[in-house]
Amino acid sequence: MKVLISVDMEGISGIVHPNETNPDGYDYERGRALMTAEANSVIAGVLDAEPTAVVRVADAHGPFRNLLPEELDRRAHLVRGKPRPLGMLGGLDEGTDAVLLVGYHARAGRGPAVLAHTMNDGILDVRVAGRSMGEIGLNAAMAGHLAVPVVLLSGDDSACTELRDLLPSAVTVAVKEALGQGAAVALHPEEARERLRRAATEAIARRAQVAPLTLAGPLEVEVDLSAPFMVDLATLVPGVSRGEGGRTVTFTAADFAEAYRLVLLLAQLATVKPG
C-alpha cells in the first residue's frame, strides 16, 4: 500500500497568525515544530492501520521547506522543495492508494476561517465548472483524476466542512474552531495529535468507503486575480483569456490535470511584482 500525506501549515492546531507560518516571522520555528509533530501523528496512525505501507509526506506550505527532516518519523519519505510536479501533491502517482490532507485551510473568501486563502494573496477565487474551489477542492480533484481518494483532512472547522461538502465519507479532524481570519479556539497540541493518530488509522481502515472526487473534462475554469496587471500577465499564457470585469481570466482545460497545472502557473504569475 502507498499513502501520500500532504501537510500544510495554516490548519495546524495553535497556529493563527502569519508570523507563525512565514519564514521571516518571529514564531516560525515554533510553527515548523508543531507542523512536524502533527505530521508524525498522522504517519503513526497510517502505520497503525497498515504497518507495511509506503508513506510519502509532501511538505505543502509556502516554500515547501518547512517540515524538520531530522524530526520527521524515519519510516516516512519526505517530498521537499519546489517547483515540482503536482505542487502540494508532490509524490502522488497512480499507484497511490489514499491521500491525507493535514493542516489545511479554507479557500479565499470563506469565513470565519483561520488564514483562509487560495494558493496566495494574488488569487481571489478559482471556479471549476462554476464551483468555487480552494486548495482543498483543487487537490482533492487532482487526486481524484488519478483515481485516488482523499480520506482525511485536518484543519479548522471551516476547512473540515469544505472537504465534507465534496467528500461526505471522508474523515475530518477539526483541531481548532475559527473565530476569524486570525483567531481560533484551538485544541492543546497533544490532544490534537492524539485525535489525528486515531483518525488516520480510521481513515486508512475505511478508505474503500470514500470515492475519489472526479470531474470529467472539458472543464471551464475562471480565476479571479487581485490586480489588473496580473490579468495582463496571465493572458500571455496560450489559451487564457480575459473574462468578465477587470480581474478575471478564463480557460478551457481538457481534463482536471490540465486545469490544475494551469492554476498552479497562474498562482505563480500572481506573485510577480509590476514594473
Coordinates of C-alpha atoms in Angstrom, one line a residue, residues 22-273:
N22 CA 6.2 32.8 7.4
P23 CA 9.9 32.1 7.4
D24 CA 10.5 35.7 8.3
G25 CA 8.2 35.6 11.3
Y26 CA 9.4 35.5 14.9
D27 CA 7.3 32.4 15.7
Y28 CA 8.0 30.5 12.6
E29 CA 10.3 27.9 14.2
R30 CA 7.6 27.0 16.7
G31 CA 5.2 26.7 13.8
R32 CA 7.6 24.3 12.0
A33 CA 7.8 22.1 15.1
L34 CA 4.0 22.0 15.5
M35 CA 3.6 21.1 11.9
T36 CA 6.2 18.3 12.0
A37 CA 4.6 16.9 15.2
E38 CA 1.2 16.7 13.6
A39 CA 2.6 15.1 10.5
N40 CA 4.3 12.4 12.7
S41 CA 1.0 11.7 14.4
V42 CA -0.7 11.0 11.1
I43 CA 2.2 8.9 9.9
A44 CA 1.9 6.8 13.1
G45 CA -1.8 6.4 12.6
V46 CA -1.4 5.3 9.0
L47 CA 1.2 2.7 10.0
D48 CA -1.0 1.5 12.9
A49 CA -3.6 0.5 10.3
E50 CA -1.1 -0.7 7.7
P51 CA 2.3 -1.5 9.2
T52 CA 3.9 -2.2 5.8
A53 CA 2.6 0.9 4.0
V54 CA 4.9 3.1 2.0
V55 CA 4.3 6.6 3.3
R56 CA 5.3 9.7 1.5
V57 CA 5.0 13.1 3.2
A58 CA 4.7 16.2 1.0
D59 CA 5.7 19.5 2.6
A60 CA 3.0 21.6 1.1
H61 CA 3.3 25.0 2.7
G62 CA 4.9 28.1 1.2
P63 CA 8.4 27.3 0.1
F64 CA 7.8 23.5 0.6
R65 CA 10.7 23.5 3.1
N66 CA 9.1 23.7 6.5
L67 CA 8.9 20.2 7.9
L68 CA 12.0 19.4 10.0
P69 CA 13.6 16.5 8.2
E70 CA 15.5 15.2 11.3
E71 CA 12.4 15.3 13.4
L72 CA 10.1 13.5 10.9
D73 CA 9.2 9.9 11.6
R74 CA 12.0 7.9 9.9
R75 CA 9.6 5.4 8.4
A76 CA 8.3 8.1 6.0
H77 CA 9.8 9.5 2.9
L78 CA 9.8 13.3 2.7
V79 CA 8.9 15.2 -0.5
R80 CA 10.5 18.6 -0.2
G81 CA 11.3 21.7 -2.3
K82 CA 9.8 23.4 -5.4
P83 CA 9.0 23.7 -8.2
R84 CA 7.8 20.2 -8.6
P85 CA 5.2 18.2 -10.4
L86 CA 1.7 18.4 -8.8
G87 CA 2.7 21.1 -6.3
M88 CA 1.1 20.4 -2.9
L89 CA 0.6 16.8 -4.0
G90 CA 4.3 16.1 -4.8
G91 CA 4.9 12.4 -4.7
L92 CA 1.4 11.5 -5.9
D93 CA 1.1 8.9 -8.6
E94 CA -1.4 6.4 -10.0
G95 CA -0.1 3.7 -7.6
T96 CA -1.1 5.7 -4.6
D97 CA -4.0 4.3 -2.6
A98 CA -5.0 7.2 -0.4
V99 CA -4.3 10.9 0.2
L100 CA -4.5 12.6 3.7
L101 CA -4.5 16.4 3.9
V102 CA -3.1 17.7 7.2
G103 CA -3.0 21.3 8.4
Y104 CA -5.2 22.6 5.6
H105 CA -7.1 25.8 5.5
A106 CA -10.3 27.1 3.9
R107 CA -10.5 28.8 0.5
A108 CA -10.2 32.5 -0.1
G109 CA -13.5 34.3 0.7
R110 CA -14.7 31.7 3.1
G111 CA -15.2 32.6 6.8
P112 CA -14.9 32.7 9.6
A113 CA -11.8 30.7 8.7
V114 CA -8.2 30.9 10.0
L115 CA -5.7 32.3 7.5
A116 CA -8.1 31.4 4.6
H117 CA -6.7 31.9 1.1
T118 CA -6.3 30.1 -2.2
M119 CA -2.6 29.5 -3.2
N120 CA -1.5 33.0 -2.4
D121 CA -2.9 36.5 -1.9
G122 CA -2.9 37.1 -5.7
I123 CA -5.8 34.7 -6.2
L124 CA -9.3 35.7 -5.0
D125 CA -11.2 32.7 -6.3
V126 CA -11.0 29.7 -8.6
R127 CA -14.1 28.3 -10.2
V128 CA -14.1 25.0 -12.0
A129 CA -17.3 24.3 -13.9
G130 CA -18.9 27.1 -11.9
R131 CA -17.9 25.7 -8.5
S132 CA -15.6 27.8 -6.2
M133 CA -12.6 25.6 -5.2
G134 CA -9.7 26.4 -2.9
E135 CA -6.7 24.3 -2.2
I136 CA -8.8 21.6 -0.6
G137 CA -11.1 21.1 -3.6
L138 CA -8.3 21.5 -6.2
N139 CA -6.1 18.9 -4.5
A140 CA -8.9 16.5 -3.9
A141 CA -9.9 16.7 -7.6
M142 CA -6.3 16.3 -8.7
A143 CA -6.0 13.2 -6.6
G144 CA -9.4 12.1 -8.0
H145 CA -8.1 12.5 -11.5
L146 CA -5.6 9.7 -10.7
A147 CA -8.4 7.7 -9.1
V148 CA -7.0 8.3 -5.6
P149 CA -9.4 9.3 -2.7
V150 CA -8.8 11.9 -0.1
V151 CA -9.7 10.0 3.0
L152 CA -8.8 12.5 5.8
L153 CA -8.4 16.2 6.3
S154 CA -7.4 18.2 9.4
G155 CA -7.6 21.9 9.9
D156 CA -10.1 24.4 11.4
D157 CA -13.9 23.6 11.4
S158 CA -14.4 25.6 8.2
A159 CA -11.7 23.6 6.3
C160 CA -13.3 20.4 7.5
T161 CA -16.7 21.5 6.3
E162 CA -15.2 22.4 2.9
L163 CA -14.0 18.8 2.4
R164 CA -17.2 17.2 3.7
D165 CA -19.1 19.2 1.1
L166 CA -17.1 17.5 -1.6
L167 CA -16.5 14.1 0.0
P168 CA -19.0 13.4 2.8
S169 CA -17.5 10.0 3.6
A170 CA -14.0 11.4 4.4
V171 CA -12.8 11.6 7.9
T172 CA -12.2 15.1 9.2
V173 CA -10.5 16.4 12.4
A174 CA -11.2 20.0 13.5
V175 CA -8.1 20.9 15.6
K176 CA -9.4 24.4 16.1
E177 CA -12.7 26.4 15.8
A178 CA -12.2 29.5 13.7
L179 CA -13.3 32.9 15.2
G180 CA -12.0 34.8 12.3
Q181 CA -9.1 35.2 9.9
G182 CA -6.6 35.5 12.7
A183 CA -8.3 33.9 15.8
A184 CA -9.4 30.5 16.9
V185 CA -10.2 28.3 19.8
A186 CA -7.6 25.5 19.5
L187 CA -7.1 22.1 21.0
H188 CA -4.0 21.6 23.0
P189 CA -1.3 20.3 20.6
E190 CA -1.0 17.0 22.3
E191 CA -4.8 16.4 22.2
A192 CA -4.8 17.3 18.5
R193 CA -2.0 14.8 17.8
E194 CA -3.8 12.0 19.7
R195 CA -7.0 12.7 17.7
L196 CA -5.1 12.8 14.4
R197 CA -3.4 9.5 15.1
R198 CA -6.7 7.8 15.8
A199 CA -8.4 9.5 12.8
A200 CA -5.6 8.5 10.4
T201 CA -6.0 4.9 11.5
E202 CA -9.7 5.0 10.9
A203 CA -9.4 6.8 7.6
I204 CA -7.0 4.1 6.2
A205 CA -9.1 1.3 7.5
R206 CA -12.2 2.6 5.8
R207 CA -10.6 4.1 2.7
A208 CA -12.7 1.9 0.4
Q209 CA -15.8 3.8 1.5
V210 CA -14.5 7.1 0.1
A211 CA -14.9 7.6 -3.7
P212 CA -12.3 9.7 -5.5
L213 CA -13.5 13.2 -6.5
T214 CA -13.7 13.1 -10.2
L215 CA -14.6 16.0 -12.6
A216 CA -14.9 15.0 -16.3
G217 CA -13.5 17.3 -18.9
P218 CA -13.6 19.5 -20.8
L219 CA -13.7 22.0 -17.9
E220 CA -14.4 25.7 -17.9
V221 CA -12.1 27.4 -15.4
E222 CA -12.3 31.0 -14.1
V223 CA -9.7 32.6 -11.9
D224 CA -10.2 36.0 -10.2
L225 CA -6.9 37.8 -9.6
S226 CA -6.3 40.6 -7.1
A227 CA -4.8 43.1 -9.5
P228 CA -5.4 44.0 -13.2
F229 CA -1.7 43.7 -14.1
M230 CA -1.9 40.1 -13.1
V231 CA -4.6 39.6 -15.7
D232 CA -2.2 41.2 -18.2
L233 CA 0.4 38.7 -17.4
A234 CA -2.0 35.7 -17.3
T235 CA -3.3 36.4 -20.8
L236 CA 0.2 35.9 -22.2
V237 CA -0.4 32.2 -21.5
P238 CA -1.8 30.4 -24.6
G239 CA -5.5 29.6 -24.1
V240 CA -6.0 32.1 -21.2
S241 CA -8.4 34.9 -22.0
R242 CA -9.9 37.9 -20.2
G243 CA -13.2 37.2 -18.5
E244 CA -15.9 39.5 -17.2
G245 CA -14.6 42.6 -15.4
G246 CA -11.0 43.6 -15.0
R247 CA -9.8 40.8 -12.6
T248 CA -11.0 37.5 -14.1
V249 CA -9.3 35.2 -16.6
T250 CA -10.8 32.1 -18.2
F251 CA -9.6 29.0 -20.0
T252 CA -10.9 25.6 -21.0
A253 CA -9.0 22.5 -19.8
A254 CA -9.2 19.1 -21.5
D255 CA -9.2 17.4 -18.1
F256 CA -8.6 18.2 -14.5
A257 CA -4.8 17.6 -14.6
E258 CA -4.5 20.4 -17.2
A259 CA -6.7 22.7 -15.2
Y260 CA -4.6 22.0 -12.1
R261 CA -1.3 22.7 -13.8
L262 CA -2.6 26.0 -15.3
V263 CA -4.0 27.2 -11.9
L264 CA -0.5 26.5 -10.4
L265 CA 1.1 28.5 -13.2
L266 CA -1.4 31.4 -12.7
A267 CA -0.7 31.3 -8.9
Q268 CA 3.0 31.7 -9.6
L269 CA 2.4 34.6 -12.1
A270 CA 0.3 36.3 -9.4
T271 CA 3.4 36.7 -7.2
V272 CA 5.2 38.7 -9.9
K273 CA 5.6 42.4 -9.0

